[in-house]
Amino acid sequence: MRIARAAEYMGMSVVGVRKAAREGRLPCRVSAASHPDLPKHPCDYRSLTPTDIHSGVHKCQRSVDAKTAVRTGKPYLVQELPDDGREVHPDDPEAADAYERLRLRSAMVVPLLGRGRVLGLVTLSTQFPYGRRWTQRDVHLASDLAGRAGLAVDNARLYEVERAAAATLQHSLLPALPQVPGMRVAARYLVGADGNQVGGDWYDVLPMPDGSVGAAVGDVVGHDLSAAAAMGQLRGVLRSYAWGGDAPGPVLDRCDQLVQGLDIAAMATAVYARFGPAGPDGARELTYANAGHPAPLLRDPQGRLHRLDAHHSPMLGAVPEFGRATGAHRDGATVPCAAGSLLVFYTDGLTDIVGEDADARTELIERTVEQLPSAADPERVVERVLEVCLPDRLDDDIALLAIRLDRPA
């Protein structure tokens, strides 16, 4: 590009440009220099801010300054910059000396436009003795390039806004863990690091009126605002059905019927477990059903690990036969849980890693839980699992829930 070859310096300011313009300051960092003998530490050269470059010529060009470019969204050109740094920085000898060493000749400031708004400024400068004067033709070309760059910046900004909104929604829909007599509970939720990886992972713990306790973990397919919204709906639906006292299998069946009947989500995985009321020794009977979700782990007081994978069934929304009241039904499984038992739920953000074996990741989680101290607190459990099993790159959301049955005092 002719502009890229001709400019010795290019500076750009993007974040907070409107506020900066109102305050009379437009910070601008050098992002490119075309010659190796130019200064390598742009942060030391304050003369590269648009306001500073033109502070020495504002007397003859009062209508032209960086604030005007931000306010009007129009580029402007100064074909000849002052030679004497004292004109630009009359009260700062060090800055004046730096300006003179830069030997700036000509400059133009071009707004970065995105969907009708000014997102920032690009400053292009030439340098004596070989730099030429910019012309209006150069300004037209630079404006076209800045317009394309501004659209890319605005797309990235809108993308981040949607991701932040989805993350906020998702966090707001996740419950505060309740205090349950005879139980200790801990949970973690981590948002995927990739910009578009905000999804529908969730967990829930629900004390029932009869002394039983429901626990659920699920994952709505998708990684966007819709998935986060669908997660909130599905969690609320499951809560309402669980509160009615239904067994885990029928609870998931009714959720499946609603998912398919009302198009709440394309598909979702979920596991719902119900701890019966505690006996005199603190033991509880655990009944669970699973709709395509990673199997929970149960570690008994003797340290033996059990994968709760009986009666695995399809994901919610995946099979039309499960979406009808007269269709197929999910079966539940029941296991005894003595006091001191530990139950761990997790989502596939810990196992489904690109380039890695999901079975090996599952075995890593199981070994980690099995090797924990026998009396490990649930907070320590979730911290240790994440410490050992968290992938190097967190591309997907992760929900993790740990429940320990306490022994009677």
Short mmCIF file of C-alpha atoms in Angstrom, two decimals:
data_model
loop_
_atom_site.label_atom_id
_atom_site.label_comp_id
_atom_site.label_asym_id
_atom_site.label_seq_id
_atom_site.Cartn_x
_atom_site.Cartn_y
_atom_site.Cartn_z
CA MET A 1 0.00 0.00 0.00
CA ARG A 2 1.28 3.45 -0.91
CA ILE A 3 0.23 4.89 2.46
CA ALA A 4 2.02 2.14 4.38
CA ARG A 5 5.23 2.65 2.40
CA ALA A 6 5.20 6.44 2.66
CA ALA A 7 4.43 6.86 6.38
CA GLU A 8 7.33 6.73 8.80
CA TYR A 9 5.03 6.73 11.83
CA MET A 10 1.54 5.45 12.45
CA GLY A 11 -0.21 5.95 15.75
CA MET A 12 -3.64 4.80 16.87
CA SER A 13 -5.98 5.57 19.76
CA VAL A 14 -9.14 3.55 20.20
CA VAL A 15 -10.29 2.95 23.77
CA GLY A 16 -11.95 5.88 25.53
CA VAL A 17 -11.43 8.27 22.64
CA ARG A 18 -14.72 10.13 23.21
CA LYS A 19 -13.99 10.75 26.87
CA ALA A 20 -10.43 11.75 26.02
CA ALA A 21 -11.64 14.27 23.46
CA ARG A 22 -13.99 15.86 25.98
CA GLU A 23 -11.08 16.18 28.41
CA GLY A 24 -8.74 17.60 25.77
CA ARG A 25 -6.34 14.65 25.72
CA LEU A 26 -6.04 11.96 23.05
CA PRO A 27 -3.48 9.31 24.02
CA CYS A 28 -1.99 7.66 20.97
CA ARG A 29 0.53 4.82 20.83
CA VAL A 30 2.87 4.19 17.92
CA SER A 31 1.93 0.91 16.28
CA ALA A 32 4.29 0.97 13.28
CA ALA A 33 7.57 2.54 12.19
CA SER A 34 8.88 1.98 8.69
CA HIS A 35 12.60 2.62 9.25
CA PRO A 36 14.93 0.76 11.66
CA ASP A 37 16.70 3.93 12.78
CA LEU A 38 13.51 5.46 14.17
CA PRO A 39 12.95 5.45 17.96
CA LYS A 40 12.11 2.03 19.36
CA HIS A 41 10.35 3.22 22.54
CA PRO A 42 7.28 5.19 21.45
CA CYS A 43 6.07 5.62 25.00
CA ASP A 44 8.94 8.11 25.47
CA TYR A 45 7.74 10.38 22.64
CA ARG A 46 4.65 12.22 23.73
CA SER A 47 4.82 14.35 20.59
CA LEU A 48 3.15 11.51 18.73
CA THR A 49 -0.23 12.25 20.28
CA PRO A 50 -2.51 14.02 17.80
CA THR A 51 -3.13 16.90 20.19
CA ASP A 52 0.59 17.45 20.78
CA ILE A 53 1.48 17.29 17.07
CA HIS A 54 -0.92 20.14 16.37
CA SER A 55 -0.50 22.19 19.50
CA GLY A 56 2.14 24.29 17.73
CA VAL A 57 0.03 25.10 14.69
CA HIS A 58 -3.38 25.66 16.23
CA LYS A 59 -2.93 29.44 15.91
CA CYS A 60 -2.95 29.23 12.13
CA GLN A 61 -5.40 26.32 11.95
CA ARG A 62 -7.80 26.93 14.83
CA SER A 63 -10.57 24.89 13.24
CA VAL A 64 -8.37 21.82 12.78
CA ASP A 65 -7.50 19.64 15.77
CA ALA A 66 -7.89 16.08 16.98
CA LYS A 67 -11.00 16.87 19.01
CA THR A 68 -12.67 18.12 15.85
CA ALA A 69 -11.90 14.86 14.07
CA VAL A 70 -13.53 12.91 16.88
CA ARG A 71 -16.54 15.21 17.02
CA THR A 72 -17.21 15.42 13.28
CA GLY A 73 -15.88 12.05 12.13
CA LYS A 74 -13.93 13.75 9.33
CA PRO A 75 -10.19 13.43 8.60
CA TYR A 76 -7.87 16.38 8.54
CA LEU A 77 -4.46 17.13 7.12
CA VAL A 78 -1.51 19.30 8.17
CA GLN A 79 0.91 19.35 5.27
CA GLU A 80 3.68 21.19 7.11
CA LEU A 81 4.47 20.62 10.80
CA PRO A 82 6.65 23.04 12.80
CA ASP A 83 10.42 22.47 12.72
CA ASP A 84 11.08 24.01 16.13
CA GLY A 85 10.08 21.76 19.02
CA ARG A 86 9.71 24.81 21.29
CA GLU A 87 6.67 25.84 19.26
CA VAL A 88 5.02 22.52 20.09
CA HIS A 89 6.27 22.15 23.68
CA PRO A 90 7.19 25.63 24.91
CA ASP A 91 7.21 24.55 28.57
CA ASP A 92 8.84 21.14 28.24
CA PRO A 93 12.44 21.19 26.91
CA GLU A 94 12.72 17.39 27.02
CA ALA A 95 9.59 16.89 24.94
CA ALA A 96 10.66 19.67 22.56
CA ASP A 97 14.01 17.94 22.04
CA ALA A 98 12.29 14.60 21.41
CA TYR A 99 10.00 16.26 18.87
CA GLU A 100 12.93 17.77 16.98
CA ARG A 101 14.73 14.44 16.89
CA LEU A 102 11.67 12.91 15.26
CA ARG A 103 11.95 15.45 12.41
CA LEU A 104 8.27 15.24 11.58
CA ARG A 105 7.26 16.89 8.31
CA SER A 106 3.62 16.17 7.47
CA ALA A 107 0.72 14.51 9.30
CA MET A 108 -2.89 13.52 8.86
CA VAL A 109 -5.39 12.28 11.41
CA VAL A 110 -8.09 9.91 10.17
CA PRO A 111 -11.05 8.77 12.30
CA LEU A 112 -11.78 5.06 12.75
CA LEU A 113 -15.47 4.82 11.92
CA GLY A 114 -17.69 1.89 12.82
CA ARG A 115 -21.42 1.95 12.06
CA GLY A 116 -21.68 5.70 12.17
CA ARG A 117 -19.64 6.31 15.30
CA VAL A 118 -16.04 7.35 15.88
CA LEU A 119 -14.12 4.53 17.56
CA GLY A 120 -10.68 6.14 17.51
CA LEU A 121 -8.08 7.98 15.49
CA VAL A 122 -5.21 6.97 13.24
CA THR A 123 -2.32 9.42 12.89
CA LEU A 124 0.06 9.04 9.93
CA SER A 125 3.25 11.10 9.84
CA THR A 126 6.17 11.54 7.48
CA GLN A 127 9.71 12.54 8.42
CA PHE A 128 12.48 14.70 7.04
CA PRO A 129 14.47 14.44 4.86
CA TYR A 130 12.80 11.81 2.64
CA GLY A 131 9.19 11.97 3.76
CA ARG A 132 6.88 13.81 1.43
CA ARG A 133 3.93 16.09 2.12
CA TRP A 134 0.61 14.34 2.44
CA THR A 135 -2.07 15.40 -0.04
CA GLN A 136 -5.84 15.15 -0.14
CA ARG A 137 -5.46 12.08 -2.34
CA ASP A 138 -3.54 10.41 0.48
CA VAL A 139 -6.26 11.40 2.93
CA HIS A 140 -8.94 9.75 0.76
CA LEU A 141 -6.98 6.49 0.61
CA ALA A 142 -6.20 6.53 4.34
CA SER A 143 -9.87 7.20 5.12
CA ASP A 144 -10.91 4.16 3.11
CA LEU A 145 -8.41 1.95 4.93
CA ALA A 146 -9.38 3.39 8.33
CA GLY A 147 -13.05 2.74 7.54
CA ARG A 148 -12.35 -0.93 6.94
CA ALA A 149 -10.26 -1.15 10.09
CA GLY A 150 -12.95 0.64 12.07
CA LEU A 151 -15.59 -1.85 10.96
CA ALA A 152 -13.35 -4.72 12.11
CA VAL A 153 -12.80 -3.02 15.47
CA ASP A 154 -16.55 -2.42 15.88
CA ASN A 155 -17.32 -6.04 15.03
CA ALA A 156 -14.89 -7.14 17.73
CA ARG A 157 -16.45 -4.68 20.18
CA LEU A 158 -19.99 -5.93 19.50
CA TYR A 159 -18.79 -9.51 19.82
CA GLU A 160 -17.31 -8.79 23.23
CA VAL A 161 -20.47 -6.96 24.32
CA GLU A 162 -22.58 -10.02 23.49
CA ARG A 163 -20.14 -12.33 25.25
CA ALA A 164 -20.11 -10.14 28.36
CA ALA A 165 -23.92 -10.00 28.37
CA ALA A 166 -24.16 -13.77 28.10
CA ALA A 167 -21.61 -14.28 30.87
CA THR A 168 -23.47 -11.82 33.12
CA LEU A 169 -26.77 -13.55 32.40
CA GLN A 170 -25.27 -16.95 33.02
CA HIS A 171 -23.71 -15.97 36.34
CA SER A 172 -26.95 -14.30 37.47
CA LEU A 173 -28.91 -17.48 36.75
CA LEU A 174 -26.58 -19.75 38.69
CA PRO A 175 -27.86 -20.19 42.24
CA ALA A 176 -26.27 -19.28 45.51
CA LEU A 177 -25.55 -22.61 47.17
CA PRO A 178 -27.91 -23.27 50.09
CA GLN A 179 -26.97 -24.31 53.61
CA VAL A 180 -28.19 -27.91 53.98
CA PRO A 181 -28.06 -29.63 57.39
CA GLY A 182 -25.94 -32.76 57.18
CA MET A 183 -24.28 -31.71 53.90
CA ARG A 184 -21.42 -29.58 52.73
CA VAL A 185 -21.57 -28.24 49.18
CA ALA A 186 -19.15 -26.39 46.87
CA ALA A 187 -19.31 -25.43 43.21
CA ARG A 188 -17.33 -23.62 40.53
CA TYR A 189 -18.31 -22.16 37.19
CA LEU A 190 -15.63 -21.07 34.69
CA VAL A 191 -16.30 -19.21 31.43
CA GLY A 192 -14.48 -20.41 28.33
CA ALA A 193 -11.56 -18.18 27.34
CA ASP A 194 -12.43 -18.01 23.66
CA GLY A 195 -14.53 -15.01 22.72
CA ASN A 196 -17.53 -16.99 21.54
CA GLN A 197 -17.44 -19.67 24.21
CA VAL A 198 -20.17 -18.52 26.56
CA GLY A 199 -22.53 -21.43 26.88
CA GLY A 200 -25.24 -23.12 28.87
CA ASP A 201 -23.42 -24.97 31.68
CA TRP A 202 -25.22 -24.89 35.02
CA TYR A 203 -25.55 -26.53 38.43
CA ASP A 204 -28.18 -26.49 41.14
CA VAL A 205 -28.82 -27.76 44.68
CA LEU A 206 -32.43 -27.78 45.89
CA PRO A 207 -33.51 -28.66 49.46
CA MET A 208 -37.00 -30.20 49.44
CA PRO A 209 -39.82 -29.79 51.99
CA ASP A 210 -39.64 -33.49 52.98
CA GLY A 211 -35.94 -33.33 53.90
CA SER A 212 -34.64 -34.74 50.61
CA VAL A 213 -32.18 -32.74 48.50
CA GLY A 214 -32.02 -32.46 44.72
CA ALA A 215 -28.77 -31.88 42.85
CA ALA A 216 -28.39 -31.25 39.12
CA VAL A 217 -25.76 -30.33 36.58
CA GLY A 218 -26.44 -29.71 32.90
CA ASP A 219 -25.14 -28.24 29.67
CA VAL A 220 -27.26 -26.64 26.94
CA VAL A 221 -25.76 -27.09 23.47
CA GLY A 222 -24.38 -23.83 22.10
CA HIS A 223 -22.01 -21.06 23.11
CA ASP A 224 -23.92 -17.80 22.85
CA LEU A 225 -26.52 -15.63 24.50
CA SER A 226 -29.32 -17.96 23.38
CA ALA A 227 -27.65 -20.93 25.09
CA ALA A 228 -27.27 -18.96 28.31
CA ALA A 229 -30.94 -17.91 28.20
CA ALA A 230 -32.07 -21.48 27.45
CA MET A 231 -29.98 -22.69 30.38
CA GLY A 232 -31.90 -20.38 32.71
CA GLN A 233 -35.24 -21.64 31.41
CA LEU A 234 -34.25 -25.29 31.65
CA ARG A 235 -32.90 -24.90 35.18
CA GLY A 236 -36.15 -23.27 36.27
CA VAL A 237 -38.23 -26.00 34.64
CA LEU A 238 -36.22 -28.77 36.28
CA ARG A 239 -36.53 -27.04 39.65
CA SER A 240 -40.30 -26.84 39.39
CA TYR A 241 -40.66 -30.51 38.44
CA ALA A 242 -38.20 -31.62 41.13
CA TRP A 243 -40.07 -29.61 43.76
CA GLY A 244 -43.17 -31.66 43.05
CA GLY A 245 -41.41 -34.73 44.45
CA ASP A 246 -41.10 -36.72 41.20
CA ALA A 247 -38.32 -39.26 40.81
CA PRO A 248 -35.28 -38.19 38.71
CA GLY A 249 -36.32 -40.19 35.63
CA PRO A 250 -39.77 -38.56 35.27
CA VAL A 251 -38.27 -35.14 36.05
CA LEU A 252 -35.90 -35.43 33.07
CA ASP A 253 -38.70 -36.86 30.90
CA ARG A 254 -40.90 -33.85 31.56
CA CYS A 255 -37.98 -31.51 30.87
CA ASP A 256 -37.42 -33.32 27.57
CA GLN A 257 -41.07 -32.94 26.62
CA LEU A 258 -40.92 -29.21 27.34
CA VAL A 259 -37.62 -28.74 25.49
CA GLN A 260 -39.06 -30.37 22.38
CA GLY A 261 -42.58 -28.99 22.70
CA LEU A 262 -41.63 -25.34 23.27
CA ASP A 263 -38.23 -25.27 21.54
CA ILE A 264 -36.52 -24.07 24.69
CA ALA A 265 -33.18 -25.39 23.41
CA ALA A 266 -31.91 -27.47 20.53
CA MET A 267 -30.44 -30.10 22.85
CA ALA A 268 -29.04 -30.32 26.35
CA THR A 269 -27.41 -32.82 28.66
CA ALA A 270 -28.43 -33.10 32.30
CA VAL A 271 -28.05 -35.35 35.30
CA TYR A 272 -30.46 -35.07 38.20
CA ALA A 273 -29.92 -36.80 41.54
CA ARG A 274 -32.17 -36.87 44.57
CA PHE A 275 -30.83 -37.57 48.06
CA GLY A 276 -33.53 -39.02 50.28
CA PRO A 277 -34.02 -37.76 53.86
CA ALA A 278 -31.08 -38.49 56.14
CA GLY A 279 -31.26 -41.45 58.51
CA PRO A 280 -30.11 -41.40 62.14
CA ASP A 281 -26.57 -42.30 61.02
CA GLY A 282 -26.47 -39.57 58.35
CA ALA A 283 -26.86 -42.00 55.46
CA ARG A 284 -29.09 -41.14 52.50
CA GLU A 285 -30.47 -43.07 49.56
CA LEU A 286 -29.42 -41.56 46.23
CA THR A 287 -31.59 -41.93 43.12
CA TYR A 288 -30.34 -40.47 39.84
CA ALA A 289 -31.12 -40.31 36.13
CA ASN A 290 -28.84 -39.17 33.32
CA ALA A 291 -29.67 -37.62 29.93
CA GLY A 292 -26.43 -37.78 27.95
CA HIS A 293 -24.29 -36.13 30.61
CA PRO A 294 -20.86 -37.20 31.95
CA ALA A 295 -21.46 -39.70 34.76
CA PRO A 296 -21.20 -38.34 38.33
CA LEU A 297 -18.61 -39.85 40.66
CA LEU A 298 -19.37 -41.31 44.09
CA ARG A 299 -16.56 -41.97 46.55
CA ASP A 300 -17.67 -44.00 49.55
CA PRO A 301 -16.24 -43.55 53.08
CA GLN A 302 -13.77 -46.40 52.44
CA GLY A 303 -12.26 -44.44 49.52
CA ARG A 304 -13.69 -46.63 46.75
CA LEU A 305 -14.76 -44.71 43.66
CA HIS A 306 -17.97 -45.53 41.79
CA ARG A 307 -18.93 -44.13 38.40
CA LEU A 308 -22.70 -43.58 38.43
CA ASP A 309 -23.38 -44.62 34.83
CA ALA A 310 -26.40 -46.91 35.09
CA HIS A 311 -29.36 -46.31 32.75
CA HIS A 312 -27.66 -43.71 30.56
CA SER A 313 -30.24 -42.14 28.21
CA PRO A 314 -30.20 -39.71 25.24
CA MET A 315 -29.74 -35.98 25.56
CA LEU A 316 -32.77 -33.80 26.16
CA GLY A 317 -34.24 -32.79 22.81
CA ALA A 318 -32.31 -35.40 20.82
CA VAL A 319 -34.90 -38.19 20.41
CA PRO A 320 -38.52 -37.37 19.52
CA GLU A 321 -39.72 -40.54 21.26
CA PHE A 322 -38.70 -39.05 24.62
CA GLY A 323 -40.50 -35.81 23.83
CA ARG A 324 -44.00 -37.30 24.15
CA ALA A 325 -45.84 -38.14 27.34
CA THR A 326 -46.86 -41.49 25.81
CA GLY A 327 -43.37 -42.18 24.42
CA ALA A 328 -40.21 -43.66 25.92
CA HIS A 329 -39.26 -43.02 29.54
CA ARG A 330 -36.01 -42.75 31.44
CA ASP A 331 -35.22 -45.14 34.25
CA GLY A 332 -33.48 -44.11 37.42
CA ALA A 333 -30.89 -45.97 39.49
CA THR A 334 -30.59 -46.05 43.28
CA VAL A 335 -27.45 -46.40 45.39
CA PRO A 336 -26.92 -46.10 49.17
CA CYS A 337 -24.74 -43.24 50.38
CA ALA A 338 -23.28 -43.61 53.85
CA ALA A 339 -22.25 -40.62 55.90
CA GLY A 340 -18.82 -39.46 54.73
CA SER A 341 -19.61 -40.17 51.06
CA LEU A 342 -18.54 -37.65 48.40
CA LEU A 343 -20.43 -36.97 45.16
CA VAL A 344 -18.83 -35.03 42.28
CA PHE A 345 -20.65 -33.69 39.20
CA TYR A 346 -18.91 -32.00 36.25
CA THR A 347 -19.54 -30.89 32.68
CA ASP A 348 -17.69 -31.88 29.51
CA GLY A 349 -15.54 -28.75 29.53
CA LEU A 350 -13.16 -30.85 31.64
CA THR A 351 -13.13 -33.85 29.28
CA ASP A 352 -13.88 -32.82 25.68
CA ILE A 353 -10.61 -31.12 24.77
CA VAL A 354 -9.47 -30.74 21.17
CA GLY A 355 -6.52 -33.05 20.50
CA GLU A 356 -6.95 -35.03 23.73
CA ASP A 357 -8.63 -38.34 24.53
CA ALA A 358 -11.91 -37.82 26.40
CA ASP A 359 -11.64 -41.21 28.13
CA ALA A 360 -8.15 -40.36 29.37
CA ARG A 361 -9.42 -37.02 30.67
CA THR A 362 -12.27 -38.82 32.47
CA GLU A 363 -9.82 -41.22 34.07
CA LEU A 364 -7.69 -38.27 35.21
CA ILE A 365 -10.69 -36.74 36.99
CA GLU A 366 -11.51 -40.08 38.60
CA ARG A 367 -7.94 -40.60 39.82
CA THR A 368 -7.88 -37.10 41.23
CA VAL A 369 -11.09 -37.62 43.21
CA GLU A 370 -10.00 -41.06 44.36
CA GLN A 371 -6.67 -39.75 45.68
CA LEU A 372 -8.14 -36.92 47.74
CA PRO A 373 -7.87 -37.16 51.53
CA SER A 374 -10.80 -39.06 53.00
CA ALA A 375 -12.11 -36.01 54.88
CA ALA A 376 -11.46 -33.45 52.14
CA ASP A 377 -13.87 -30.53 52.31
CA PRO A 378 -15.93 -29.92 49.13
CA GLU A 379 -14.15 -26.59 48.63
CA ARG A 380 -10.85 -28.44 48.61
CA VAL A 381 -12.32 -31.05 46.26
CA VAL A 382 -13.34 -28.57 43.55
CA GLU A 383 -10.09 -26.64 43.90
CA ARG A 384 -7.99 -29.80 43.56
CA VAL A 385 -9.95 -31.11 40.59
CA LEU A 386 -9.50 -27.82 38.75
CA GLU A 387 -5.85 -27.63 39.78
CA VAL A 388 -5.10 -31.04 38.27
CA CYS A 389 -7.64 -31.36 35.46
CA LEU A 390 -8.13 -27.84 34.09
CA PRO A 391 -7.09 -27.87 30.40
CA ASP A 392 -4.24 -25.65 29.23
CA ARG A 393 -6.68 -23.73 27.06
CA LEU A 394 -10.18 -23.27 28.43
CA ASP A 395 -12.23 -23.33 25.23
CA ASP A 396 -15.50 -24.46 26.81
CA ASP A 397 -17.37 -23.55 29.97
CA ILE A 398 -16.95 -25.72 33.06
CA ALA A 399 -19.42 -26.38 35.87
CA LEU A 400 -18.25 -28.43 38.84
CA LEU A 401 -20.26 -29.46 41.92
CA ALA A 402 -19.12 -31.41 45.01
CA ILE A 403 -21.36 -32.66 47.83
CA ARG A 404 -20.22 -34.43 51.01
CA LEU A 405 -22.57 -36.15 53.46
CA ASP A 406 -21.55 -35.30 56.99
CA ARG A 407 -21.50 -37.75 59.86
CA PRO A 408 -23.82 -36.92 62.76
CA ALA A 409 -22.11 -34.95 65.52
#
